[in-house]
Tab-separated table of C-alpha atoms in Angstrom:
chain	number	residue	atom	x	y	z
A	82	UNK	CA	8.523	27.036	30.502
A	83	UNK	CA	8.244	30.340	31.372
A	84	UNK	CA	9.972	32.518	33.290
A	85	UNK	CA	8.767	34.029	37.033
A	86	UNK	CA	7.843	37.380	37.295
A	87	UNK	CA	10.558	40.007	38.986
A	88	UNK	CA	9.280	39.360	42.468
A	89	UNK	CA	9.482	35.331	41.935
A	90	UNK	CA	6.449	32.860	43.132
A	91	UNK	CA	5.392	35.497	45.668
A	92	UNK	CA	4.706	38.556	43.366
A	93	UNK	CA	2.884	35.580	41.516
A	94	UNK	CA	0.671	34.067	44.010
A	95	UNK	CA	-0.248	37.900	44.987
A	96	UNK	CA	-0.958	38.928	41.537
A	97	UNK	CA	-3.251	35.826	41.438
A	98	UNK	CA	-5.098	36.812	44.412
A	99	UNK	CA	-5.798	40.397	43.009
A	100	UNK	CA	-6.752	38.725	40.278
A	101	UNK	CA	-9.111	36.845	42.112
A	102	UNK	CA	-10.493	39.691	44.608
A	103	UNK	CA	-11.256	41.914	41.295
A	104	UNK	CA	-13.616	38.888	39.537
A	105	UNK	CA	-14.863	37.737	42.575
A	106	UNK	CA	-16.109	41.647	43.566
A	107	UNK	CA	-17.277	41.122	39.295
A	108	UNK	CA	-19.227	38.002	39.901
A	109	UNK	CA	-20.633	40.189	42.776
A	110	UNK	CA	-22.019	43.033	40.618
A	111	UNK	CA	-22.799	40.881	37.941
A	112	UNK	CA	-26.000	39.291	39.912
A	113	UNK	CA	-26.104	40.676	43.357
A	114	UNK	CA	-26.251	44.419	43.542
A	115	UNK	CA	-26.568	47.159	41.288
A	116	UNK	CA	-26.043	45.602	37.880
A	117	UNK	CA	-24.113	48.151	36.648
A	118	UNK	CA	-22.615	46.130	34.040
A	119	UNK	CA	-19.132	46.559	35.557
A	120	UNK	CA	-18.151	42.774	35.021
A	121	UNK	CA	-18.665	43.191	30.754
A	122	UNK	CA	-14.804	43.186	29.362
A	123	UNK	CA	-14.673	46.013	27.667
A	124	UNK	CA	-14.896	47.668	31.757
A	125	UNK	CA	-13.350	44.713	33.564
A	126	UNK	CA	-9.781	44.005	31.583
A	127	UNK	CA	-8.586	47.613	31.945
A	128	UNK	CA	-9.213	47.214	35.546
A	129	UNK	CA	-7.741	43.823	36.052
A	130	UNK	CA	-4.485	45.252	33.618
A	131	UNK	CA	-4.552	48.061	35.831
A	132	UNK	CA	-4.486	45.462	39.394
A	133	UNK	CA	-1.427	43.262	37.670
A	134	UNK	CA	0.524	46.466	36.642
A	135	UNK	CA	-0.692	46.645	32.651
A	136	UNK	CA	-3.686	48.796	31.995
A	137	UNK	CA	-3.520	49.533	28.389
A	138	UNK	CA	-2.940	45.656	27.972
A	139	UNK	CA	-6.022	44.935	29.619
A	140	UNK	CA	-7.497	47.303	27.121
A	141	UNK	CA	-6.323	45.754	24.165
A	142	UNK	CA	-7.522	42.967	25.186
A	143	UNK	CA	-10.506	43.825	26.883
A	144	UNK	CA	-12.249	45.190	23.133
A	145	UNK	CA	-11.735	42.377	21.480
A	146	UNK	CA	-13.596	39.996	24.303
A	147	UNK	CA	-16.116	43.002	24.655
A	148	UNK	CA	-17.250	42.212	20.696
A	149	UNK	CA	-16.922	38.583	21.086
A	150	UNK	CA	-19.425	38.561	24.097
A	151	UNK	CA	-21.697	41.395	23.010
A	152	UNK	CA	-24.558	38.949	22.858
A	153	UNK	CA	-24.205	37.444	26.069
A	154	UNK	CA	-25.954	40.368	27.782
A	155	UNK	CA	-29.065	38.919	29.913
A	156	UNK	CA	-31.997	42.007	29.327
A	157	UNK	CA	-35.537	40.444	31.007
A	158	UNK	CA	-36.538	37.229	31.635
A	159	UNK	CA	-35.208	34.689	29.232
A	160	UNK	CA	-36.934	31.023	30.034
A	161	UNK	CA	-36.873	28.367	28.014
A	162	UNK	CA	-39.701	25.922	27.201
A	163	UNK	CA	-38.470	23.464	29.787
A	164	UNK	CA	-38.747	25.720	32.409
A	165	UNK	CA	-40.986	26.316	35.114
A	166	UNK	CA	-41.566	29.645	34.038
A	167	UNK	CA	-43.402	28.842	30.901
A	168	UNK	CA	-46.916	28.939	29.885
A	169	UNK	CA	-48.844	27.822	26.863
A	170	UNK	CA	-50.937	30.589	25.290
């Protein structure tokens, strides 16, 4: 098992919620407003490194997931053929 952080459980139950306030406001930007592409990894680790006390961790991690998901980037419409959305020619 491992060992608690410095604080104990609550420096670990409060670097769980800023972990969940930074991809919750993620999820936000992702498909409500702006769609800056904030919430893609390569942006998103650092910051959530940065929020539990390890930036250039979140980095190092971050590029890695960034090339793994590059494909996963939604540009237009994408419907399938099942959906309501599609017409024959």
């Amino acid at each position: 098992m491992l060992p608690l952080p410095a604080g104990g459980a609550p420096q670990l139950f409060f670097l769980a919620a800023v972990a969940a306030l930074i991809g919750g406001l993620s999820a936000i930007e992702r498909k409500g407003a702006f769609q800056l592409m904030l919430s893609r990894p390569i942006v998103l680790a650092p910051i959530l490194g940065w929020g539990m006390g390890d930036a250039q961790g979140g980095l190092l991690l971050g590029i890695p997931l960034e090339l793994l998901f590059l494909g996963g980037v939604n540009l237009g419409e994408a419907c399938r053929t099942t959906s309501r959305c599609w017409r024959p020619r």
